[in-house]
Coordinates of C-alpha atoms in Angstrom, one line a residue:
X115 CA 8.4 -14.8 32.3
X116 CA 9.9 -13.8 28.9
X117 CA 13.6 -13.0 28.5
X118 CA 15.3 -10.9 25.9
X119 CA 18.0 -13.6 25.5
X120 CA 15.6 -15.6 23.4
X121 CA 14.8 -12.8 20.9
X122 CA 16.2 -13.0 17.4
X123 CA 18.4 -10.0 16.4
X124 CA 16.9 -7.6 13.9
X125 CA 17.9 -8.0 10.3
X126 CA 20.5 -5.5 9.1
X127 CA 19.5 -2.6 6.9
X128 CA 20.9 -2.6 3.4
X129 CA 24.6 -1.5 3.6
X130 CA 25.2 2.1 2.9
X131 CA 21.5 3.1 2.7
X132 CA 20.6 6.1 5.0
X133 CA 17.6 7.3 2.9
X134 CA 15.1 5.3 1.1
X135 CA 13.3 6.4 -2.1
X136 CA 9.8 5.1 -2.8
X137 CA 10.9 2.0 -4.8
X138 CA 13.2 0.9 -1.9
X139 CA 10.7 1.3 1.0
X140 CA 10.3 -2.5 1.5
X141 CA 14.0 -2.5 2.4
X142 CA 13.4 0.1 5.1
X143 CA 12.0 -2.4 7.6
X144 CA 14.3 -4.4 10.0
X145 CA 12.3 -7.6 9.3
X146 CA 12.9 -7.6 5.5
X147 CA 13.7 -10.9 3.9
X148 CA 14.3 -11.6 0.2
X149 CA 11.2 -13.8 0.0
X150 CA 8.7 -11.3 1.5
X151 CA 8.0 -9.5 -1.9
X152 CA 7.2 -12.8 -3.4
X153 CA 4.9 -13.7 -0.6
X154 CA 3.4 -10.3 -0.8
X155 CA 2.7 -10.6 -4.5
X156 CA 1.2 -14.1 -4.1
X157 CA -1.0 -13.1 -1.2
X158 CA -2.3 -10.0 -3.0
X159 CA -3.2 -12.1 -6.1
X160 CA -5.1 -14.6 -3.9
X161 CA -7.1 -11.8 -2.3
X162 CA -7.9 -10.3 -5.7
X163 CA -9.2 -13.6 -7.1
X164 CA -11.4 -14.2 -4.0
X165 CA -12.8 -10.7 -4.2
X166 CA -13.4 -10.9 -7.9
X167 CA -15.4 -14.0 -7.5
X168 CA -17.5 -12.5 -4.8
X169 CA -18.1 -9.3 -6.7
X170 CA -19.0 -11.1 -9.9
X171 CA -21.5 -13.3 -8.0
X172 CA -23.1 -10.3 -6.5
X173 CA -23.4 -8.6 -9.9
X174 CA -24.8 -11.7 -11.5
X175 CA -27.4 -12.1 -8.7
X176 CA -28.5 -8.5 -9.1
X177 CA -28.8 -9.0 -12.9
X178 CA -31.0 -12.1 -12.3
X179 CA -33.2 -10.2 -9.8
X180 CA -33.8 -7.3 -12.1
X181 CA -36.1 -8.4 -14.9
X182 CA -34.8 -5.5 -17.2
X183 CA -31.6 -7.5 -17.7
X184 CA -33.3 -10.6 -19.0
X185 CA -35.4 -12.0 -21.8
X186 CA -35.5 -9.5 -24.7
X187 CA -37.7 -11.9 -26.5
X188 CA -40.9 -13.8 -25.5
X189 CA -39.0 -17.1 -25.2
X190 CA -37.0 -15.8 -22.3
X191 CA -33.6 -15.9 -24.0
X192 CA -31.0 -13.8 -22.2
X193 CA -30.1 -10.5 -23.7
X194 CA -26.7 -9.2 -24.9
X195 CA -25.3 -8.8 -21.3
X196 CA -25.0 -12.6 -21.1
X197 CA -24.4 -13.5 -24.6
X198 CA -21.9 -10.9 -26.0
X199 CA -18.2 -11.1 -25.0
X200 CA -17.5 -7.5 -25.8
X201 CA -18.2 -4.9 -23.1
X202 CA -20.2 -1.9 -24.1
X203 CA -18.6 1.0 -22.1
X204 CA -21.6 3.2 -22.8
X205 CA -23.8 0.8 -20.8
X206 CA -24.0 1.5 -17.1
X207 CA -23.9 -2.1 -16.0
X208 CA -21.0 -2.9 -18.2
X209 CA -19.1 0.2 -17.1
X210 CA -19.8 -0.7 -13.5
X211 CA -18.6 -4.3 -13.9
X212 CA -15.4 -3.0 -15.5
X213 CA -14.8 -0.4 -12.8
X214 CA -15.6 -2.9 -10.0
X215 CA -13.2 -5.5 -11.3
X216 CA -10.4 -3.0 -11.0
X217 CA -11.5 -1.3 -7.8
X218 CA -11.3 -4.5 -5.8
X219 CA -7.5 -4.3 -6.3
X220 CA -7.4 -1.7 -3.6
X221 CA -8.5 -4.0 -0.6
X222 CA -6.5 -6.8 -2.1
X223 CA -3.2 -5.1 -2.3
X224 CA -3.9 -3.2 1.0
X225 CA -4.5 -6.4 3.0
X226 CA -1.5 -8.2 1.4
X227 CA 0.8 -5.1 2.2
X228 CA -0.6 -5.0 5.8
X229 CA 0.5 -8.6 6.3
X230 CA 3.7 -8.8 4.4
X231 CA 4.7 -5.3 3.4
X232 CA 6.7 -2.5 5.0
X233 CA 5.4 -0.8 8.1
X234 CA 3.5 1.5 8.4
X235 CA 1.1 0.3 5.6
X236 CA 0.8 3.9 4.3
X237 CA 4.3 3.5 2.8
X238 CA 2.5 1.8 -0.1
X239 CA 1.3 5.4 -0.9
X240 CA 4.2 7.6 -0.1
X241 CA 7.5 7.9 1.8
X242 CA 5.6 9.9 4.5
X243 CA 3.5 6.8 5.3
X244 CA 0.3 8.4 4.3
X245 CA -1.5 10.2 1.5
X246 CA -0.1 13.8 1.4
X247 CA -3.4 15.6 0.8
X248 CA -2.0 19.0 0.2
X249 CA 0.3 17.8 -2.4
X250 CA -2.4 15.6 -3.9
X251 CA -4.8 18.6 -4.2
X252 CA -2.1 20.7 -5.9
X253 CA -1.4 17.9 -8.4
X254 CA -5.2 17.5 -9.1
X255 CA -5.6 21.2 -9.7
X256 CA -2.6 21.4 -12.1
X257 CA -3.6 18.3 -13.9
X258 CA -7.2 19.7 -14.3
X259 CA -6.1 23.0 -15.8
X260 CA -3.7 21.4 -18.2
X261 CA -6.1 18.7 -19.3
X262 CA -8.8 21.2 -19.9
X263 CA -6.5 23.2 -22.1
X264 CA -5.3 20.0 -23.9
X265 CA -8.8 18.9 -24.7
X266 CA -9.9 22.3 -25.8
X267 CA -6.9 22.5 -28.1
X268 CA -7.6 19.0 -29.4
X269 CA -11.2 19.7 -30.2
X270 CA -10.2 22.9 -31.9
X271 CA -7.6 21.2 -34.1
X272 CA -10.0 18.4 -34.9
X273 CA -12.7 20.9 -36.0
X274 CA -10.0 22.6 -38.2
X275 CA -9.2 19.2 -39.8
X276 CA -5.8 18.8 -38.2
X277 CA -5.3 15.3 -36.7
X278 CA -9.0 14.4 -37.0
X279 CA -10.4 11.2 -38.5
X280 CA -11.3 11.4 -42.2
X281 CA -14.7 9.7 -41.6
X282 CA -16.2 11.3 -38.5
X283 CA -19.0 8.9 -37.8
X284 CA -21.6 9.8 -35.3
X285 CA -20.5 8.8 -31.8
X286 CA -23.1 6.8 -29.8
X287 CA -23.3 8.0 -26.2
X288 CA -24.9 6.4 -23.2
X289 CA -28.8 6.3 -23.0
X290 CA -28.9 8.2 -19.8
X291 CA -25.9 10.7 -19.9
X292 CA -26.7 12.2 -16.4
X293 CA -26.7 8.9 -14.6
X294 CA -23.6 7.7 -16.6
X295 CA -21.8 10.9 -15.6
X296 CA -22.7 10.3 -12.0
X297 CA -21.2 6.7 -12.2
X298 CA -18.0 8.3 -13.8
X299 CA -17.6 10.7 -10.9
X300 CA -18.2 8.1 -8.3
X301 CA -16.1 5.2 -9.7
X302 CA -13.3 6.5 -11.9
X303 CA -11.1 8.0 -9.0
X304 CA -11.1 4.6 -7.3
X305 CA -10.3 2.7 -10.5
X306 CA -7.4 5.0 -11.2
X307 CA -6.2 4.8 -7.6
X308 CA -6.4 1.0 -7.7
X309 CA -4.2 0.8 -10.9
X310 CA -1.6 3.2 -9.5
X311 CA -1.5 1.2 -6.2
X312 CA -0.7 -2.1 -8.1
X313 CA 1.5 -0.9 -11.0
X314 CA 3.3 2.1 -9.5
X315 CA 2.9 1.1 -5.8
X316 CA 3.2 -2.6 -5.2
X317 CA 5.1 -3.6 -8.3
X318 CA 7.6 -0.7 -8.1
X319 CA 8.4 -1.6 -4.4
X320 CA 8.6 -5.4 -5.2
X321 CA 11.1 -4.8 -8.0
X322 CA 13.0 -2.1 -6.0
X323 CA 13.5 -4.4 -3.0
X324 CA 15.7 -6.5 -5.2
X325 CA 17.1 -4.1 -7.7
X326 CA 18.4 -0.7 -6.4
X327 CA 18.4 1.4 -9.6
X328 CA 15.1 3.2 -10.1
X329 CA 15.0 2.4 -13.9
X330 CA 14.2 -1.2 -13.2
X331 CA 11.3 -0.3 -10.9
X332 CA 10.0 2.3 -13.4
X333 CA 10.2 0.2 -16.6
X334 CA 9.7 -3.4 -15.7
X335 CA 6.0 -3.0 -14.7
X336 CA 5.2 -1.1 -17.9
X337 CA 4.4 -4.1 -20.1
X338 CA 1.9 -5.5 -17.7
X339 CA 0.1 -2.1 -17.6
X340 CA 0.4 -1.7 -21.4
X341 CA -1.0 -5.0 -22.5
X342 CA -3.8 -4.7 -19.9
X343 CA -5.4 -2.1 -22.3
X344 CA -7.0 -3.6 -25.5
X345 CA -5.9 -0.9 -28.0
X346 CA -4.1 -0.9 -31.3
X347 CA -0.4 -0.2 -31.6
X348 CA -0.8 3.6 -31.4
X349 CA -3.0 3.3 -28.4
X350 CA -0.6 1.0 -26.6
X351 CA 2.3 3.2 -27.3
X352 CA 0.3 6.0 -25.8
X353 CA -0.4 3.9 -22.7
X354 CA 3.2 3.0 -22.5
X355 CA 4.3 6.7 -22.5
X356 CA 1.7 7.3 -19.8
X357 CA 3.0 4.5 -17.7
X358 CA 6.7 5.6 -17.9
X359 CA 5.7 9.2 -16.9
X360 CA 3.6 7.9 -14.0
X361 CA 6.5 5.7 -12.8
X362 CA 8.9 8.5 -13.0
X363 CA 6.6 10.9 -11.2
X364 CA 6.1 8.3 -8.4
X365 CA 9.9 8.0 -7.9
X366 CA 10.7 11.7 -8.4
X367 CA 8.0 12.9 -5.9
X368 CA 8.3 10.0 -3.4
X369 CA 4.7 8.9 -3.7
X370 CA 1.7 8.1 -5.8
X371 CA -0.2 11.4 -5.4
X372 CA 1.0 12.9 -8.7
X373 CA 0.5 9.8 -10.8
X374 CA -2.9 9.3 -9.3
X375 CA -3.9 12.9 -10.0
X376 CA -2.8 12.7 -13.6
X377 CA -4.5 9.3 -14.1
X378 CA -7.8 10.5 -12.3
X379 CA -8.2 13.7 -14.4
X380 CA -7.3 12.0 -17.7
X381 CA -9.9 9.2 -17.3
X382 CA -12.5 11.4 -15.7
X383 CA -12.3 13.9 -18.6
X384 CA -12.5 11.1 -21.2
X385 CA -15.5 9.4 -19.6
X386 CA -17.4 12.6 -19.1
X387 CA -16.7 13.6 -22.7
X388 CA -18.0 10.1 -23.6
X389 CA -21.1 10.7 -21.6
X390 CA -21.7 13.8 -23.7
X391 CA -21.3 11.9 -26.9
X392 CA -18.0 13.7 -27.8
X393 CA -15.7 10.7 -27.4
X394 CA -16.2 7.0 -28.5
X395 CA -15.8 5.0 -25.3
X396 CA -15.6 1.8 -27.3
X397 CA -12.9 2.9 -29.7
X398 CA -9.7 0.8 -29.7
X399 CA -7.9 2.5 -32.6
X400 CA -5.9 5.7 -32.7
X401 CA -3.5 7.4 -35.1
X402 CA 0.1 8.8 -35.2
X403 CA -1.0 12.4 -34.8
X404 CA -3.1 11.6 -31.7
X405 CA -0.1 9.6 -30.3
X406 CA 2.2 12.6 -31.0
X407 CA 0.0 15.1 -29.3
X408 CA -0.7 12.8 -26.3
X409 CA 2.9 12.0 -25.7
X410 CA 4.0 15.7 -25.9
X411 CA 1.2 16.7 -23.5
X412 CA 2.1 13.8 -21.1
X413 CA 5.7 15.1 -21.1
X414 CA 4.6 18.6 -20.5
X415 CA 2.3 17.6 -17.6
X416 CA 5.1 15.5 -16.0
X417 CA 7.5 18.4 -16.3
X418 CA 5.0 20.8 -14.6
X419 CA 4.3 18.4 -11.7
X420 CA 8.0 17.8 -11.1
X421 CA 8.6 21.5 -11.0
X422 CA 5.7 22.0 -8.7
X423 CA 6.9 19.3 -6.2
X424 CA 10.4 20.9 -6.2
X425 CA 9.0 24.3 -5.4
X426 CA 6.9 22.9 -2.5
X427 CA 9.7 20.8 -1.2
X428 CA 7.8 17.5 -1.5
X429 CA 9.7 14.7 0.3
X430 CA 11.3 12.2 -1.9
X431 CA 12.9 9.8 0.6
X432 CA 12.3 8.4 4.0
X433 CA 15.1 8.0 6.6
X434 CA 16.0 4.7 8.3
X435 CA 13.8 3.3 11.0
X436 CA 15.5 3.7 14.4
X437 CA 17.1 0.3 15.7
X438 CA 15.0 -2.0 17.6
X439 CA 15.6 -1.9 21.4
X440 CA 15.5 -5.1 23.5
X441 CA 12.6 -5.2 25.9
X442 CA 13.4 -5.0 29.6
X443 CA 13.3 -8.2 31.8
X444 CA 9.8 -8.7 33.1
X445 CA 9.5 -8.9 36.9
X446 CA 6.8 -7.9 39.3
X447 CA 9.1 -5.7 41.5
X448 CA 11.5 -2.9 40.5
X449 CA 15.0 -4.2 41.3
X450 CA 18.3 -2.2 41.4
X451 CA 21.1 -3.4 39.2
X452 CA 23.4 -5.0 40.3
X453 CA 21.4 -7.1 42.8
X454 CA 22.4 -5.9 46.3
X455 CA 21.7 -9.4 47.7
X456 CA 23.0 -12.1 45.3
X457 CA 21.0 -14.8 46.9
X458 CA 17.7 -12.8 46.7
X459 CA 15.2 -14.2 44.2
X460 CA 14.5 -11.7 41.3
X461 CA 10.8 -11.9 42.1
X462 CA 11.2 -10.9 45.7
X463 CA 10.6 -7.3 46.9
X464 CA 13.8 -5.3 46.9
X465 CA 15.8 -5.0 50.0
X466 CA 17.4 -1.7 51.1
X467 CA 21.1 -2.4 51.5
X468 CA 21.5 0.6 53.8
X469 CA 18.9 -0.6 56.3
X470 CA 20.4 -2.0 59.6
X471 CA 20.5 -5.8 59.7
X472 CA 19.4 -7.7 62.8
X473 CA 22.3 -9.3 64.7
X474 CA 20.2 -11.8 66.6
X475 CA 17.0 -13.7 65.9
X476 CA 15.7 -12.7 69.3
X477 CA 14.7 -9.2 70.5
X478 CA 17.2 -7.6 72.8
X479 CA 14.7 -7.0 75.6
X480 CA 13.7 -10.6 75.7
X481 CA 16.7 -12.9 76.1
X482 CA 16.3 -16.5 75.3
X483 CA 14.8 -18.9 77.8
X484 CA 17.2 -21.2 79.8
X485 CA 18.2 -24.2 77.8
X486 CA 17.9 -22.4 74.5
X487 CA 20.8 -21.3 72.4
X488 CA 21.3 -17.6 71.7
X489 CA 22.2 -18.3 68.1
X490 CA 19.9 -19.6 65.5
X491 CA 20.1 -23.3 64.5
X492 CA 22.4 -24.1 61.5
X493 CA 20.8 -24.3 58.1
X494 CA 20.2 -27.9 57.2
X495 CA 21.2 -27.1 53.6
X496 CA 24.7 -26.2 54.7
X497 CA 25.3 -28.6 57.5
X498 CA 24.6 -32.2 58.3
X499 CA 21.6 -33.9 56.6
X500 CA 18.4 -33.6 58.5
X501 CA 17.0 -36.7 60.0
X502 CA 13.4 -37.1 59.1
X503 CA 12.8 -40.4 60.9
X504 CA 10.0 -40.2 63.4

């Protein structure tokens, strides 16, 4: 039988906190300890490495099985897939490898959060403990409209000679644009969601569990996100502005939906334009004018999404979890409190104290036989010791 006296008391909630913004959700649980974010980060990294090895082995085996990926010359030497270090993002297999290496962050961070994160596990996505689909759809629609207008304006200015490259070389697109576009539609949303779950979800909550001010949670993950993109200085400054805007949106709207929508529409539009040969998917350089236009547009989109969330009363915080209650004492019979018969065992059936008690161990209609006492014998436990000699 278990007893509540052996249960450890719940950990106290952070003093003075009655509402928890997104970056503080790991503090919302009663079982929070300072070391849990570190254990969560290490566990997620371990899951990612294991999944990465498995996925790369699967892709390598598929490449070996398919003869088209081998032996461009009669001697059987491997082709550029195995010899060149640089990825060609117009190649379907290189694109798939890149996307798969990022998508596996979703199960890695999810499993780690399930083991060591806050509960429910949906708090990794929003303060509501789930993906708020209505708000996500509104953010996707708004981002799509504004990105369409932005790219139309950008191509118009480039055609007019404003902000365009002086040497407009022909852009090489994928060999099969339709198949490449299908890969973009299928893989890009999951790639963007994976990056948001890690950089704006897990890292913001890890930092926010130790540092209360949201600026720490917004800004500290930015360098990791920025230097994960192999661009020049202008391209990395553009990525930095995007990361700050995504972190601010995540904190301001109480979840990842707005940042995910902005990220998904941006990458999908770029990759689809690359499939049509309008954008160089392998470009790593940019310019000051492109950086200026991109930063201004990111700020405009962020402002529009914040206003939209305020208009629709999107929740920004979560309330405290109700305090834990001690489980009742386990017993096979219901028993009144206090115990009407102190000497009664707790596992015995209850006795009604209002029931009449028998005064004699013998029935009244049948008196005791001659030679027998009318009172019961004394209890050996309370009288003289019983003689067991025979």
